[in-house]
Short mmCIF file of C-alpha atoms in Angstrom, two decimals:
data_model
loop_
_atom_site.label_atom_id
_atom_site.label_comp_id
_atom_site.label_asym_id
_atom_site.label_seq_id
_atom_site.Cartn_x
_atom_site.Cartn_y
_atom_site.Cartn_z
CA UNK A 1 -2.27 -16.81 30.76
CA UNK A 2 -5.18 -14.42 31.32
CA UNK A 3 -4.68 -10.98 29.70
CA UNK A 4 -4.41 -7.98 32.03
CA UNK A 5 -7.54 -5.83 32.37
CA UNK A 6 -7.66 -2.41 30.76
CA UNK A 7 -7.11 0.70 32.82
CA UNK A 8 -10.03 3.13 32.89
CA UNK A 9 -9.42 6.09 30.55
CA UNK A 10 -8.81 9.34 32.43
CA UNK A 11 -11.06 12.33 31.91
CA UNK A 12 -10.12 14.87 29.27
CA UNK A 13 -9.57 12.44 26.38
CA UNK A 14 -12.90 11.43 24.88
CA UNK A 15 -15.61 13.96 23.96
CA UNK A 16 -18.59 14.31 26.31
CA UNK A 17 -21.62 12.32 25.20
CA UNK A 18 -23.70 15.50 25.10
CA UNK A 19 -21.91 18.45 23.49
CA UNK A 20 -24.38 21.27 22.69
CA UNK A 21 -22.34 22.71 19.82
CA UNK A 22 -22.54 19.31 18.12
CA UNK A 23 -26.32 19.22 17.73
CA UNK A 24 -26.68 15.51 16.91
CA UNK A 25 -25.46 14.56 20.40
CA UNK A 26 -28.60 16.14 21.90
CA UNK A 27 -30.72 13.35 20.45
CA UNK A 28 -28.35 10.40 20.61
CA UNK A 29 -26.61 10.71 23.97
CA UNK A 30 -27.76 8.35 26.77
CA UNK A 31 -30.34 9.74 29.18
CA UNK A 32 -29.50 7.24 31.92
CA UNK A 33 -26.26 6.61 33.80
CA UNK A 34 -23.76 4.43 31.96
CA UNK A 35 -23.29 0.83 32.99
CA UNK A 36 -19.68 -0.12 33.75
CA UNK A 37 -18.83 -3.24 31.76
CA UNK A 38 -17.10 -5.90 33.88
CA UNK A 39 -13.72 -6.89 32.47
CA UNK A 40 -14.23 -10.61 32.08
CA UNK A 41 -12.36 -12.75 29.56
CA UNK A 42 -15.09 -12.07 26.97
CA UNK A 43 -14.48 -8.30 27.13
CA UNK A 44 -10.66 -8.25 27.09
CA UNK A 45 -10.12 -10.90 24.37
CA UNK A 46 -11.39 -11.42 20.80
CA UNK A 47 -12.67 -10.97 18.18
CA UNK A 48 -9.95 -12.29 15.86
CA UNK A 49 -9.88 -11.73 12.10
CA UNK A 50 -7.52 -13.49 9.73
CA UNK A 51 -5.86 -12.36 6.51
CA UNK A 52 -8.29 -14.43 4.43
CA UNK A 53 -11.01 -11.88 5.18
CA UNK A 54 -9.20 -9.14 3.22
CA UNK A 55 -8.68 -8.71 -0.50
CA UNK A 56 -5.31 -7.73 -2.03
CA UNK A 57 -6.51 -4.20 -2.87
CA UNK A 58 -8.57 -3.49 0.24
CA UNK A 59 -5.83 -1.19 1.58
CA UNK A 60 -5.48 0.76 -1.71
CA UNK A 61 -8.56 2.87 -2.32
CA UNK A 62 -7.10 4.15 -5.60
CA UNK A 63 -7.01 0.73 -7.32
CA UNK A 64 -10.45 -0.70 -6.60
CA UNK A 65 -11.99 0.32 -9.95
CA UNK A 66 -11.14 0.30 -13.64
CA UNK A 67 -9.69 3.82 -13.68
CA UNK A 68 -7.83 6.14 -11.32
CA UNK A 69 -9.87 8.37 -9.01
CA UNK A 70 -9.67 12.15 -9.24
CA UNK A 71 -7.77 14.11 -6.63
CA UNK A 72 -4.49 14.19 -4.75
CA UNK A 73 -3.08 10.76 -3.90
CA UNK A 74 -1.93 10.34 -0.32
CA UNK A 75 -0.43 7.56 1.79
CA UNK A 76 -1.50 7.07 5.41
CA UNK A 77 0.81 4.98 7.59
CA UNK A 78 1.05 4.39 11.30
CA UNK A 79 1.15 1.95 14.17
CA UNK A 80 -1.52 0.66 16.49
CA UNK A 81 -0.33 0.48 20.11
CA UNK A 82 -1.82 -0.65 23.41
CA UNK A 83 -2.03 1.34 26.64
CA UNK A 84 1.59 0.43 27.47
CA UNK A 85 3.02 1.37 24.07
CA UNK A 86 3.28 -2.19 22.79
CA UNK A 87 2.35 -2.93 19.16
CA UNK A 88 -0.98 -4.65 18.50
CA UNK A 89 -0.60 -7.13 15.63
CA UNK A 90 -3.31 -8.57 13.38
CA UNK A 91 -5.80 -5.84 14.23
CA UNK A 92 -8.48 -5.04 11.68
CA UNK A 93 -8.65 -1.37 10.60
CA UNK A 94 -11.48 -0.08 8.44
CA UNK A 95 -11.52 3.39 6.86
CA UNK A 96 -14.13 5.37 4.96
CA UNK A 97 -14.15 8.91 3.59
CA UNK A 98 -15.55 11.43 1.14
CA UNK A 99 -14.01 11.79 -2.29
CA UNK A 100 -11.85 14.71 -3.42
CA UNK A 101 -14.97 16.82 -4.01
CA UNK A 102 -16.27 16.20 -0.50
CA UNK A 103 -18.98 13.66 -1.29
CA UNK A 104 -19.53 10.15 0.07
CA UNK A 105 -20.55 7.28 -2.20
CA UNK A 106 -23.74 6.83 -0.19
CA UNK A 107 -27.36 7.29 -1.19
CA UNK A 108 -28.03 9.58 1.79
CA UNK A 109 -25.30 12.02 0.81
CA UNK A 110 -27.14 14.67 -1.21
CA UNK A 111 -24.29 17.19 -1.35
CA UNK A 112 -24.19 18.78 -4.81
CA UNK A 113 -20.57 17.81 -5.42
CA UNK A 114 -19.90 15.15 -8.09
CA UNK A 115 -19.45 11.47 -7.39
CA UNK A 116 -16.32 9.73 -8.68
CA UNK A 117 -17.07 6.42 -10.45
CA UNK A 118 -13.53 5.27 -9.67
CA UNK A 119 -13.65 5.93 -5.94
CA UNK A 120 -15.83 4.13 -3.40
CA UNK A 121 -14.09 5.62 -0.37
CA UNK A 122 -13.74 2.52 1.83
CA UNK A 123 -10.81 0.26 2.70
CA UNK A 124 -9.52 -2.31 5.18
CA UNK A 125 -6.13 -3.47 6.44
CA UNK A 126 -4.60 -5.70 9.10
CA UNK A 127 -1.69 -4.51 11.21
CA UNK A 128 1.55 -6.49 10.89
CA UNK A 129 3.64 -8.02 13.69
CA UNK A 130 4.88 -4.51 14.69
CA UNK A 131 1.40 -2.98 14.66
CA UNK A 132 2.02 -1.16 11.37
CA UNK A 133 -0.61 -0.42 8.74
CA UNK A 134 -0.70 1.41 5.41
CA UNK A 135 -3.44 2.86 3.21
CA UNK A 136 -3.24 4.53 -0.21
CA UNK A 137 -6.12 6.87 -0.91
CA UNK A 138 -7.22 10.30 -2.13
CA UNK A 139 -7.17 13.37 0.06
CA UNK A 140 -10.84 14.00 0.91
CA UNK A 141 -12.55 17.32 0.37
CA UNK A 142 -14.42 19.44 2.89
CA UNK A 143 -18.22 19.36 2.76
CA UNK A 144 -21.20 21.26 4.21
CA UNK A 145 -23.35 19.76 6.94
CA UNK A 146 -26.54 20.98 8.64
CA UNK A 147 -25.21 21.44 12.18
CA UNK A 148 -25.45 25.26 12.06
CA UNK A 149 -25.45 28.09 9.51
CA UNK A 150 -22.65 27.79 6.93
CA UNK A 151 -21.15 24.75 8.66
CA UNK A 152 -18.39 22.82 6.89
CA UNK A 153 -16.60 19.68 8.02
CA UNK A 154 -12.81 19.76 7.70
CA UNK A 155 -11.21 17.07 5.53
CA UNK A 156 -11.05 13.81 7.47
CA UNK A 157 -10.83 10.04 7.21
CA UNK A 158 -12.94 7.81 9.47
CA UNK A 159 -11.15 4.97 11.26
CA UNK A 160 -12.70 1.93 12.94
CA UNK A 161 -10.61 -0.54 14.97
CA UNK A 162 -11.74 -3.62 16.85
CA UNK A 163 -8.47 -4.10 18.72
CA UNK A 164 -7.61 -7.19 20.77
CA UNK A 165 -10.89 -7.13 22.73
CA UNK A 166 -14.34 -5.58 22.75
CA UNK A 167 -13.31 -2.95 25.30
CA UNK A 168 -10.56 -1.75 22.94
CA UNK A 169 -13.11 -0.83 20.25
CA UNK A 170 -12.37 2.58 18.72
CA UNK A 171 -14.10 4.73 16.13
CA UNK A 172 -12.32 8.00 15.40
CA UNK A 173 -11.48 10.53 12.70
CA UNK A 174 -8.10 11.53 11.30
CA UNK A 175 -7.64 15.18 10.34
CA UNK A 176 -4.94 16.94 8.33
CA UNK A 177 -2.39 19.43 9.72
CA UNK A 178 -3.01 23.11 9.11
CA UNK A 179 -6.66 22.76 8.09
CA UNK A 180 -8.29 26.19 8.66
CA UNK A 181 -11.66 24.54 9.36
CA UNK A 182 -10.46 22.71 12.47
CA UNK A 183 -10.93 25.66 14.89
CA UNK A 184 -14.52 26.00 13.60
CA UNK A 185 -15.53 22.35 13.76
CA UNK A 186 -17.67 21.35 16.79
CA UNK A 187 -16.92 17.64 16.37
CA UNK A 188 -13.15 18.19 16.51
CA UNK A 189 -13.52 20.71 19.33
CA UNK A 190 -15.71 18.39 21.39
CA UNK A 191 -12.46 16.61 22.34
CA UNK A 192 -11.80 18.22 25.73
CA UNK A 193 -8.09 19.06 25.71
CA UNK A 194 -5.64 20.44 23.16
CA UNK A 195 -3.21 17.60 23.78
CA UNK A 196 -5.91 15.02 23.08
CA UNK A 197 -7.05 16.94 19.97
CA UNK A 198 -3.52 16.75 18.56
CA UNK A 199 -3.76 12.95 18.65
CA UNK A 200 -6.37 12.96 15.87
CA UNK A 201 -4.30 15.16 13.53
CA UNK A 202 -1.98 13.31 11.17
CA UNK A 203 1.64 14.39 10.74
CA UNK A 204 3.24 15.01 7.36
CA UNK A 205 5.81 12.21 6.94
CA UNK A 206 8.40 12.52 4.17
CA UNK A 207 9.60 8.99 4.96
CA UNK A 208 6.18 7.70 3.92
CA UNK A 209 6.02 10.03 0.89
CA UNK A 210 6.69 8.57 -2.56
CA UNK A 211 8.53 11.25 -4.59
CA UNK A 212 6.59 12.59 -7.58
CA UNK A 213 3.61 10.39 -6.69
CA UNK A 214 1.99 10.83 -3.26
CA UNK A 215 2.46 12.70 0.01
CA UNK A 216 2.69 10.56 3.12
CA UNK A 217 1.04 11.14 6.50
CA UNK A 218 1.64 9.34 9.79
CA UNK A 219 -1.27 8.57 12.08
CA UNK A 220 -0.43 6.45 15.13
CA UNK A 221 -3.35 5.06 17.13
CA UNK A 222 -3.34 4.13 20.81
CA UNK A 223 -6.11 1.91 22.15
CA UNK A 224 -7.02 2.67 25.78
CA UNK A 225 -4.92 4.28 28.49
CA UNK A 226 -3.73 7.79 29.31
CA UNK A 227 -2.40 8.43 25.78
CA UNK A 228 -5.34 6.83 23.98
CA UNK A 229 -6.65 8.19 20.70
CA UNK A 230 -9.95 10.01 21.35
CA UNK A 231 -13.24 8.46 20.28
CA UNK A 232 -14.69 10.70 17.54
CA UNK A 233 -18.02 9.67 16.03
#
């Protein structure tokens, strides 16, 4: 049985490719008209990744080193759904983030905040049969960036999903509710509509919270369709 093709995403969900307030888009956005990818079998199926590709601690960013990382432990849970609200099983999710001080474990991050030897800031997980996933990590800190004078990125976690096919590929960012930096952030505000912007903000979830240990947040992800999670680079 051939899978159904994806519906084209409506306008008002994904950020424009050139958003002047987000200065990096001036240099990296396409100068020519986009090419519409035909939805052949190659585009709407694969790639497939099995459980053997993941380690037992890939989903827990707090247990990948000899000691515990500094900062507030958090749990991020959610479901990955398709354009019709059906769960997407066995989908690879990759996350990466700054540490609690707002610094990435990357040689190009020259922010003066300290590195944490017990936190690399990267993890992976596969969704289960119901599309569920779970990460344990540290709440990331805000950090400065050179977009404009006194610019600071709100706390966020990067998500990358391959989905059931190449056309379901998604790279986005998860933000935290009530962050005062969100109204000032040009990347967050490049998402055209308020309703779409709400889809990249996690929800405090006491069901996912472990008492006396870690707060839980829910972040559901929709690949393609009218309710799709916005692409945030």
